[in-house]
Coordinates of C-alpha atoms and ligand atoms in Angstrom, one line a residue:
M30 CA 78.3 98.4 65.4
M31 CA 76.5 100.4 68.0
F32 CA 73.0 102.0 67.8
K33 CA 72.9 105.8 67.5
K34 CA 69.2 106.2 68.4
I35 CA 66.8 103.9 70.2
L36 CA 63.0 104.3 70.4
I37 CA 61.5 103.1 73.6
A38 CA 58.1 101.5 72.8
N39 CA 56.8 101.9 76.4
R40 CA 55.9 104.3 79.2
G41 CA 56.3 104.8 82.9
E42 CA 59.2 103.6 85.0
I43 CA 60.6 101.0 82.4
A44 CA 60.8 103.6 79.7
C45 CA 62.8 105.8 82.1
R46 CA 65.0 102.9 83.0
V47 CA 65.8 102.2 79.4
I48 CA 66.5 105.9 78.6
R49 CA 69.0 105.9 81.5
A50 CA 70.9 103.0 80.0
C51 CA 70.9 104.6 76.6
R52 CA 72.2 107.9 78.0
E53 CA 75.1 106.2 79.7
L54 CA 76.0 104.7 76.4
G55 CA 75.7 108.0 74.5
I56 CA 72.7 106.7 72.5
R57 CA 70.0 109.2 71.6
T58 CA 66.5 108.3 72.8
V59 CA 63.0 108.6 71.3
A60 CA 59.9 108.4 73.6
V61 CA 56.4 107.7 72.4
Y62 CA 53.4 108.9 74.3
S63 CA 49.6 108.9 74.3
D64 CA 47.3 111.8 75.0
A65 CA 47.4 110.8 78.7
D66 CA 51.2 110.9 78.8
K67 CA 52.0 114.4 77.3
A68 CA 53.6 115.5 80.6
A69 CA 54.9 112.0 81.6
L70 CA 58.5 111.6 83.0
H71 CA 59.6 109.4 80.1
V72 CA 58.7 112.1 77.7
R73 CA 60.6 114.7 79.6
M74 CA 63.7 112.4 79.9
A75 CA 64.0 111.4 76.2
D76 CA 65.8 113.4 73.6
E77 CA 62.7 113.6 71.5
A78 CA 59.1 112.4 71.8
H79 CA 56.4 111.3 69.3
H80 CA 52.7 111.3 69.9
I81 CA 51.1 108.0 69.0
G82 CA 47.4 108.5 69.8
P83 CA 44.6 108.5 72.4
A84 CA 45.0 107.4 76.0
P85 CA 43.8 103.7 75.8
S86 CA 46.8 101.5 75.1
A87 CA 44.8 99.6 72.4
E88 CA 44.9 102.9 70.5
S89 CA 48.5 103.9 71.3
Y90 CA 51.1 101.8 73.0
L91 CA 49.8 98.5 71.5
R92 CA 49.6 99.9 67.9
S93 CA 52.7 98.5 66.1
E94 CA 52.1 100.6 63.0
K95 CA 52.1 103.8 65.0
I96 CA 55.3 102.8 66.9
L97 CA 57.0 101.8 63.7
A98 CA 56.0 105.1 62.0
A99 CA 57.5 107.0 64.9
A100 CA 60.7 104.9 64.7
K101 CA 61.0 105.7 61.0
A102 CA 60.2 109.4 61.3
S103 CA 62.8 109.7 64.1
G104 CA 65.5 107.7 62.3
A105 CA 65.8 105.2 65.2
D106 CA 68.0 102.2 64.4
A107 CA 66.6 100.0 67.2
I108 CA 63.5 99.6 69.4
H109 CA 63.4 98.6 73.1
P110 CA 60.0 97.2 74.0
G111 CA 60.3 97.3 77.8
Y112 CA 57.8 94.8 79.3
G113 CA 54.1 94.3 78.6
F114 CA 52.6 96.1 75.5
L115 CA 54.4 94.8 72.4
S116 CA 57.4 93.1 74.2
E117 CA 56.3 89.5 73.4
N118 CA 54.6 90.1 70.1
A119 CA 56.4 88.1 67.5
G120 CA 54.5 89.8 64.6
F121 CA 55.8 93.2 65.8
V122 CA 59.4 91.9 65.9
R123 CA 59.0 90.7 62.2
E124 CA 57.5 94.1 61.2
A125 CA 60.4 95.9 62.8
T126 CA 62.9 93.7 61.1
V127 CA 61.3 94.2 57.7
A128 CA 61.6 97.9 58.3
G129 CA 65.3 97.5 59.0
I130 CA 65.0 98.3 62.7
T131 CA 66.6 96.1 65.3
F132 CA 64.2 94.7 67.9
I133 CA 66.1 94.6 71.3
G134 CA 64.9 91.2 72.4
P135 CA 64.7 87.5 71.4
P136 CA 64.0 86.2 67.9
P137 CA 60.3 85.8 67.1
E138 CA 60.6 82.0 66.8
A139 CA 61.8 81.8 70.5
M140 CA 58.8 84.0 71.5
E141 CA 56.4 81.8 69.7
A142 CA 57.8 78.6 71.1
M143 CA 57.4 79.9 74.6
G144 CA 54.1 81.7 74.0
G145 CA 51.9 78.7 74.2
K146 CA 51.9 76.9 77.6
I147 CA 51.6 73.4 76.1
S148 CA 54.3 74.1 73.5
A149 CA 56.6 75.4 76.3
R150 CA 55.9 72.3 78.4
K151 CA 56.8 70.0 75.5
I152 CA 60.1 71.9 74.9
A153 CA 61.0 71.7 78.5
I154 CA 60.3 68.0 78.6
E155 CA 62.4 67.3 75.5
A156 CA 65.2 69.4 77.0
G157 CA 65.2 67.1 80.1
V158 CA 63.8 69.8 82.4
P159 CA 61.3 68.7 85.1
V160 CA 57.7 69.9 84.5
V161 CA 54.7 69.4 86.7
P162 CA 53.1 66.0 85.9
G163 CA 50.2 66.5 83.5
T164 CA 49.0 66.4 79.9
T165 CA 51.0 67.8 77.0
A166 CA 47.9 68.2 74.8
P167 CA 44.6 69.9 75.3
L168 CA 42.0 67.8 77.1
A169 CA 39.7 66.1 74.6
S170 CA 36.9 65.2 77.1
F171 CA 35.8 65.1 80.7
E172 CA 36.6 61.4 80.7
E173 CA 40.2 62.2 79.8
A174 CA 40.4 64.8 82.6
R175 CA 38.9 62.4 85.1
E176 CA 41.3 59.6 84.2
T177 CA 44.4 61.8 84.2
A178 CA 43.5 63.4 87.5
A179 CA 42.9 59.9 89.0
S180 CA 46.3 58.8 87.8
F181 CA 48.3 61.4 89.7
G182 CA 45.8 62.2 92.4
Y183 CA 44.1 65.4 93.8
P184 CA 44.5 68.3 94.1
V185 CA 44.8 69.1 90.4
M186 CA 45.0 72.3 88.4
L187 CA 43.2 73.1 85.2
K188 CA 44.9 75.6 83.0
A189 CA 44.1 77.4 79.8
S190 CA 46.5 76.4 77.0
A191 CA 46.7 80.0 75.8
G192 CA 46.8 81.1 79.4
G193 CA 48.6 83.6 81.5
G194 CA 48.0 85.7 84.6
G195 CA 45.9 83.0 86.3
K196 CA 43.0 83.4 83.8
G197 CA 41.3 80.1 83.0
M198 CA 43.1 78.5 85.9
R199 CA 41.1 76.3 88.4
L200 CA 42.2 74.4 91.4
V201 CA 40.2 71.2 91.8
T202 CA 40.5 69.4 95.2
E203 CA 38.3 66.4 94.5
E204 CA 36.7 64.5 91.6
G205 CA 33.2 65.8 92.4
E206 CA 34.3 69.3 91.5
L207 CA 36.0 68.4 88.3
R208 CA 33.1 68.6 85.8
S209 CA 31.9 72.1 86.7
A210 CA 35.6 73.3 87.1
L211 CA 36.4 72.1 83.6
E212 CA 33.3 74.0 82.2
T213 CA 34.3 77.2 84.0
A214 CA 37.9 77.0 83.0
R215 CA 36.8 76.4 79.4
S216 CA 34.4 79.4 79.2
E217 CA 36.9 81.6 81.0
A218 CA 39.6 80.6 78.6
A219 CA 37.3 81.2 75.6
A220 CA 36.3 84.6 76.9
S221 CA 39.9 85.7 77.7
F222 CA 41.9 84.2 74.8
G223 CA 39.3 83.1 72.2
D224 CA 40.6 79.6 72.7
D225 CA 38.8 77.2 75.0
S226 CA 41.5 74.5 75.1
V227 CA 42.5 73.5 78.6
Y228 CA 45.0 71.0 80.0
I229 CA 45.5 69.4 83.4
E230 CA 48.4 69.3 85.9
K231 CA 49.0 68.0 89.4
A232 CA 48.7 70.9 91.8
I233 CA 51.7 71.9 93.9
V234 CA 50.3 73.0 97.2
R235 CA 51.3 76.5 98.4
P236 CA 54.3 76.5 96.1
R237 CA 57.1 79.0 95.9
H238 CA 57.5 80.9 92.7
I239 CA 61.2 81.1 91.9
E240 CA 62.5 82.3 88.6
I241 CA 66.0 82.2 87.0
Q242 CA 67.3 85.1 85.0
I243 CA 69.1 83.9 81.9
F244 CA 71.0 85.8 79.3
S245 CA 72.0 84.6 75.8
D246 CA 73.9 86.2 72.9
T247 CA 74.0 85.7 69.1
H248 CA 77.3 83.7 69.5
G249 CA 75.6 80.7 71.2
N250 CA 76.5 81.7 74.8
H251 CA 73.8 81.0 77.4
V252 CA 74.4 82.1 81.1
H253 CA 72.1 82.2 84.1
L254 CA 72.3 85.0 86.7
G255 CA 70.8 83.2 89.7
E256 CA 67.2 83.3 91.0
R257 CA 64.6 85.8 92.2
E258 CA 62.1 84.8 94.8
C259 CA 58.7 86.1 93.6
S260 CA 56.3 84.2 95.9
I261 CA 54.7 87.3 97.4
Q262 CA 51.9 88.0 94.9
R263 CA 48.3 89.4 94.9
R264 CA 45.9 88.2 92.2
H265 CA 48.9 86.9 90.2
Q266 CA 50.7 90.3 90.4
K267 CA 54.1 90.3 92.1
V268 CA 54.4 92.7 94.9
I269 CA 57.7 92.0 96.6
E270 CA 60.7 90.3 95.0
E271 CA 64.1 89.4 96.3
A272 CA 67.4 87.9 95.2
P273 CA 68.6 85.4 96.2
S274 CA 65.6 83.4 97.4
P275 CA 65.7 82.8 101.2
I276 CA 65.4 79.0 100.6
N277 CA 67.9 78.6 97.8
S278 CA 71.1 76.8 98.4
A279 CA 74.0 77.1 96.0
E280 CA 73.2 73.5 95.0
L281 CA 69.6 74.1 94.2
R282 CA 70.6 77.3 92.3
E283 CA 73.0 75.4 90.2
K284 CA 70.4 72.7 89.3
M285 CA 67.7 75.3 88.5
G286 CA 70.2 77.4 86.6
E287 CA 71.3 74.5 84.5
C288 CA 67.7 73.7 83.7
A289 CA 66.9 77.3 82.8
V290 CA 69.9 77.3 80.4
K291 CA 68.7 74.0 78.8
V292 CA 65.4 75.7 78.0
A293 CA 67.1 78.8 76.6
K294 CA 69.4 76.6 74.4
A295 CA 66.4 74.6 73.2
V296 CA 64.8 77.7 71.6
N297 CA 68.0 79.3 70.5
Y298 CA 67.3 82.2 72.8
V299 CA 69.0 85.6 72.5
G300 CA 68.9 88.4 75.0
A301 CA 67.4 88.6 78.5
G302 CA 64.8 86.0 79.5
T303 CA 63.3 84.5 82.6
V304 CA 62.5 80.9 83.3
E305 CA 59.8 80.4 86.0
F306 CA 59.6 77.5 88.3
L307 CA 57.3 76.3 91.0
V308 CA 59.2 75.0 94.0
S309 CA 57.6 72.6 96.5
D310 CA 58.1 73.7 100.1
V311 CA 57.9 70.0 101.1
D312 CA 61.0 68.6 99.4
R313 CA 62.3 71.5 97.3
S314 CA 61.6 69.7 94.1
F315 CA 61.1 72.2 91.3
Y316 CA 59.1 72.2 88.1
F317 CA 59.3 74.4 85.0
L318 CA 56.3 76.6 84.7
E319 CA 56.9 79.0 81.8
M320 CA 59.5 81.2 80.2
N321 CA 59.1 85.0 79.8
T322 CA 60.8 86.2 76.7
R323 CA 61.4 89.8 77.9
L324 CA 63.1 91.9 80.5
Q325 CA 61.0 91.6 83.7
V326 CA 59.7 94.2 86.0
E327 CA 61.8 92.8 88.9
H328 CA 65.2 92.8 87.1
P329 CA 66.7 95.3 89.5
V330 CA 67.2 92.8 92.3
T331 CA 69.3 90.6 90.0
E332 CA 71.3 93.7 88.9
L333 CA 71.9 94.6 92.6
V334 CA 73.3 91.1 93.5
T335 CA 75.3 90.5 90.2
G336 CA 76.4 94.1 89.5
I337 CA 75.4 93.5 85.9
D338 CA 73.3 96.2 84.1
L339 CA 70.8 94.0 82.3
V340 CA 69.5 96.8 80.0
R341 CA 73.0 97.8 78.9
E342 CA 73.7 94.1 78.2
Q343 CA 70.5 93.8 76.2
I344 CA 71.6 96.7 74.0
F345 CA 75.1 95.2 73.5
V346 CA 73.7 91.7 72.7
A347 CA 71.2 93.3 70.2
A348 CA 74.2 95.1 68.6
G349 CA 75.9 91.7 68.1
R350 CA 78.4 91.7 70.9
E351 CA 79.4 88.7 73.0
L352 CA 78.1 88.6 76.6
S353 CA 80.4 90.6 78.9
F354 CA 80.4 87.7 81.4
T355 CA 80.6 83.9 81.5
Q356 CA 78.9 81.5 83.9
E357 CA 82.3 81.4 85.7
T358 CA 82.6 85.1 86.2
V359 CA 79.0 85.7 87.3
A360 CA 79.1 86.1 91.1
L361 CA 76.2 86.7 93.4
R362 CA 76.9 89.0 96.3
G363 CA 74.6 90.2 99.1
H364 CA 70.9 90.4 99.2
A365 CA 68.3 92.7 97.4
I366 CA 64.6 93.3 98.1
E367 CA 62.2 95.2 95.8
C368 CA 58.8 96.6 96.7
R369 CA 56.5 97.6 93.9
V370 CA 55.0 100.9 94.8
Y371 CA 51.4 101.0 93.4
A372 CA 49.0 103.9 93.4
E373 CA 46.5 101.7 95.2
D374 CA 44.8 102.0 98.6
P375 CA 45.7 98.9 100.7
E376 CA 43.0 99.9 103.2
A377 CA 40.4 99.6 100.4
G378 CA 41.3 96.2 99.0
F379 CA 44.1 97.7 96.9
L380 CA 41.7 99.9 94.9
P381 CA 43.6 102.0 92.3
S382 CA 44.1 105.6 93.5
P383 CA 44.8 107.7 90.4
D384 CA 45.4 111.4 91.1
K385 CA 48.0 114.2 91.2
I386 CA 51.1 113.5 93.2
T387 CA 51.3 116.6 95.5
R388 CA 54.5 115.6 97.4
L389 CA 57.3 113.2 96.6
R390 CA 60.3 112.6 98.8
L391 CA 62.5 109.6 97.9
P392 CA 64.7 107.7 100.3
Q393 CA 68.4 108.3 100.2
G394 CA 71.5 106.9 101.7
P395 CA 73.3 103.6 101.5
G396 CA 72.0 100.7 99.5
V397 CA 68.8 102.2 98.1
R398 CA 67.5 102.4 94.5
D399 CA 64.3 103.8 93.2
D400 CA 63.2 103.1 89.6
G401 CA 60.4 105.5 89.2
G402 CA 58.3 106.9 86.4
I403 CA 56.7 109.8 88.2
Y404 CA 57.6 113.2 89.7
E405 CA 56.1 115.6 92.2
G406 CA 53.2 117.3 90.4
A407 CA 52.7 114.4 88.0
E408 CA 49.3 112.9 87.4
V409 CA 48.8 109.1 87.8
S410 CA 46.5 108.1 85.0
I411 CA 43.6 105.6 85.2
Y412 CA 44.5 104.2 81.8
Y413 CA 47.6 102.2 82.7
D414 CA 49.1 99.9 85.3
P415 CA 49.1 101.8 88.6
M416 CA 52.7 100.9 89.5
I417 CA 54.5 104.2 90.0
S418 CA 57.8 103.0 91.0
K419 CA 59.9 100.0 92.1
F420 CA 61.9 100.6 95.3
A421 CA 64.8 98.3 96.0
V422 CA 67.4 98.0 98.7
Y423 CA 70.7 96.1 98.8
G424 CA 72.4 94.7 101.9
R425 CA 75.3 92.3 102.7
D426 CA 72.7 89.8 103.8
R427 CA 68.9 89.4 104.1
T428 CA 68.8 90.9 107.6
E429 CA 70.7 94.0 106.6
A430 CA 68.4 94.3 103.5
I431 CA 65.3 94.1 105.6
E432 CA 66.6 96.6 108.1
R433 CA 67.5 98.9 105.3
M434 CA 64.1 98.5 103.7
R435 CA 62.4 99.4 107.0
R436 CA 64.5 102.5 107.4
A437 CA 64.1 103.6 103.8
L438 CA 60.3 103.1 103.7
L439 CA 60.1 105.5 106.6
E440 CA 61.8 108.1 104.4
Y441 CA 59.6 107.5 101.4
E442 CA 56.9 110.1 101.3
V443 CA 54.1 110.3 98.7
D444 CA 51.1 112.5 99.1
G445 CA 48.1 113.2 96.9
I446 CA 47.5 109.5 96.1
K447 CA 47.2 106.4 98.2
T448 CA 50.1 104.0 97.8
T449 CA 51.1 100.5 98.9
L450 CA 54.0 102.0 101.1
P451 CA 52.1 101.6 104.4
F452 CA 51.5 98.0 103.5
F453 CA 55.2 97.4 102.9
R454 CA 56.1 99.1 106.2
E455 CA 54.1 96.4 108.0
V456 CA 55.2 93.5 105.9
M457 CA 58.8 94.3 106.7
H458 CA 58.0 93.6 110.4
D459 CA 55.9 90.5 109.7
E460 CA 57.4 87.5 111.5
A461 CA 56.8 85.0 108.7
F462 CA 58.4 87.4 106.2
V463 CA 61.4 88.0 108.4
R464 CA 61.9 84.2 108.8
G465 CA 61.7 83.9 105.0
E466 CA 58.6 81.8 105.1
L467 CA 57.3 82.8 101.7
D468 CA 54.9 81.0 99.5
T469 CA 52.1 82.0 97.1
G470 CA 49.6 82.1 100.1
F471 CA 51.7 84.7 101.9
I472 CA 49.5 87.8 101.4
N473 CA 46.3 86.1 102.5
G474 CA 48.1 84.8 105.6
F475 CA 49.5 88.2 106.3
M476 CA 46.2 89.9 105.9
E477 CA 44.7 87.4 108.3
R478 CA 47.4 87.9 110.9
R479 CA 47.0 91.6 110.5
R480 CA 43.3 91.4 111.3
E481 CA 43.9 89.1 114.2
F482 CA 46.5 91.4 115.8
A483 CA 45.1 94.8 114.8
P484 CA 45.0 97.0 117.8
G485 CA 41.7 98.6 118.7
R486 CA 40.9 102.2 117.9
D487 CA 41.7 103.5 121.3
A488 CA 45.1 101.7 121.4
L489 CA 45.9 103.1 118.0
D490 CA 45.0 106.7 119.0
A491 CA 47.1 106.3 122.2
A492 CA 50.1 105.0 120.2
I493 CA 49.9 107.8 117.7
I494 CA 49.6 110.5 120.4
A495 CA 52.4 108.9 122.4
A496 CA 54.7 108.8 119.4
A497 CA 53.8 112.3 118.4
L498 CA 54.4 113.7 121.9
H499 CA 57.6 111.7 122.3
Y500 CA 59.2 113.1 119.1
Q501 CA 57.7 116.6 119.3
N502 CA 60.7 117.8 121.3
S503 CA 63.3 115.5 120.1
N504 CA 65.9 116.2 117.4
S505 CA 65.6 112.7 116.1
T506 CA 65.1 112.2 112.4
A507 CA 62.0 110.3 113.4
K508 CA 60.4 113.7 114.0
A509 CA 60.0 114.1 110.3
V510 CA 58.3 110.7 110.2
T511 CA 55.6 111.7 112.7
E512 CA 55.0 114.9 110.9
Q513 CA 54.0 113.1 107.7
R514 CA 50.3 113.0 107.0
P515 CA 49.3 109.4 108.0
Q516 CA 48.1 107.4 105.0
S517 CA 46.2 105.2 107.3
R518 CA 45.6 104.7 111.0
W519 CA 47.5 101.5 110.9
G520 CA 50.2 102.9 108.8
M521 CA 50.8 105.7 111.3
A522 CA 50.8 103.5 114.3
G523 CA 53.1 101.2 112.3
R524 CA 55.5 104.0 111.7
A525 CA 55.4 105.1 115.2
A526 CA 55.8 101.6 116.5
A527 CA 58.7 100.9 114.1
V528 CA 60.4 104.1 115.1
K529 CA 60.0 103.4 118.8
G530 CA 61.3 99.9 118.3
I531 CA 58.1 98.3 119.6
W532 CA 58.4 95.5 117.1
E533 CA 62.1 94.9 117.4
Ligands
MV4_605 C1 50.3 76.2 89.6 C2 50.1 76.2 90.9 C3 50.2 75.0 91.6 N1 50.3 73.8 90.9 N2 50.4 75.0 88.9 C4 49.5 80.9 88.9 C5 49.8 81.7 87.7 C6 50.4 80.8 86.6 N3 51.5 81.4 86.1 C7 50.7 79.5 87.3 N4 50.1 79.6 88.7 C8 50.1 78.5 89.5 N5 50.3 77.3 88.8 C9 50.4 73.9 89.6 N6 50.5 72.7 88.9 C10 50.0 77.4 91.6 C11 50.0 78.6 90.9 C12 49.8 79.8 91.6 C13 50.7 80.7 91.7 C14 52.0 80.6 91.1 C15 52.9 81.5 91.3 C16 52.7 82.7 92.0 C17 51.5 82.9 92.6 C18 50.5 81.9 92.5 C19 49.3 82.1 93.1 C20 48.3 81.1 93.0 C21 48.5 80.0 92.3

């Protein structure tokens, strides 16, 4: 059995990514779109497209009845949810199943088991997987919080049971702060999730965020595909991801992989999933954090180092096939780095920069991959996540990958909107990044180093003029680089300096 037509219940780059996999398999594709997305790339790429309502996602991409109506009208036999929107909505999975349409993803029971943080912690503990020391029930009182915190010592972390994305999360460094922190966490949790239950954990100081990709089929096979290092985040949004993690040894990978598979087995998982861990930089002990029951944004880095097309595999698994690989045949090779390109201005505190893309030139050559959802002339909408593309490189080792990313980022040209590209050009030259010293405090540290070492206005002007003069008469490919409109003074000097080898 193979699907003839798949509806993609999403937009942007991930909708395009899924359409590509379907096309390779000869499966027809159905796009859905809101008023804001009439001219979007995913609509242009799909075989057919159905309008599902106004621009706000609450009135379009989040409306299960509209998506299901489009699926029925088009005769789709399966739905791929992408990530976000309805991808982790168990009710939607049940509605699709009742309508006789296959949901490409895990069973709703597995989603629900992992949906609540406390429930997920309990399952991990029962499966023999290490979790951060803490409570496995919501806190009943301040007294309970005080006693638990005292039993494993400060700092501690208060988290919303219904939580996610750092909302309702509070770091408490001493007992004096506990009472007010508990109140804030509760009211934030109530406001965000309509549920004020909060639990407590020992805080891991400046942890690494490392996650394991797992894959399961309907025949009881569960395999892990190694880790991704996702420590470089801003406001709980990942910004740069890589595979493998610069700190991971084969030994640690095997241990973490085994634990991830235990969690997957415990919930009878099916399809692609990710088990997140916090890893202590002190002794490399690791702790289960949560499981994401969907394909993740950063899946390309795993694809690059395993050679496995995760979306193709998702479709096969949903159609009932056995996994095309076993734990023994999965081999990790080389190193991949991904930068999430956002329509945001790094010079203005990463303020969204929605507008028309007037120029787009993508990097080419060895080892590059761009998963984009835009084109030259497209409008970036204010209504959705401002991520316009994911740019990834592959190298035989981390050094080659970094050098390739530096080179490719100089080729990447976007005009009309501000992007995070100039920021990435600088990070790729940051000493701590190059050494692989990554933790969840990386961006703050980077921004501090940047302020400290920022050249003055005169020095910048001199560097820009010198670089421009130097390349004006040269035939070097770098000429094109200096001709680009600088997106920031720093970015321009960064490019000039990188091209001149000042930072080498
Ligand atoms: C933690 C932690 C330290 N100790 N839990 C942030 C979002 C949520 N998924 C869990 N998070 C954290 N939980 C304990 N016990 C530190 C974080 C954290 C973090 C984790 C991953 C990536 C970036 C982060 C940034 C700040 C805090």
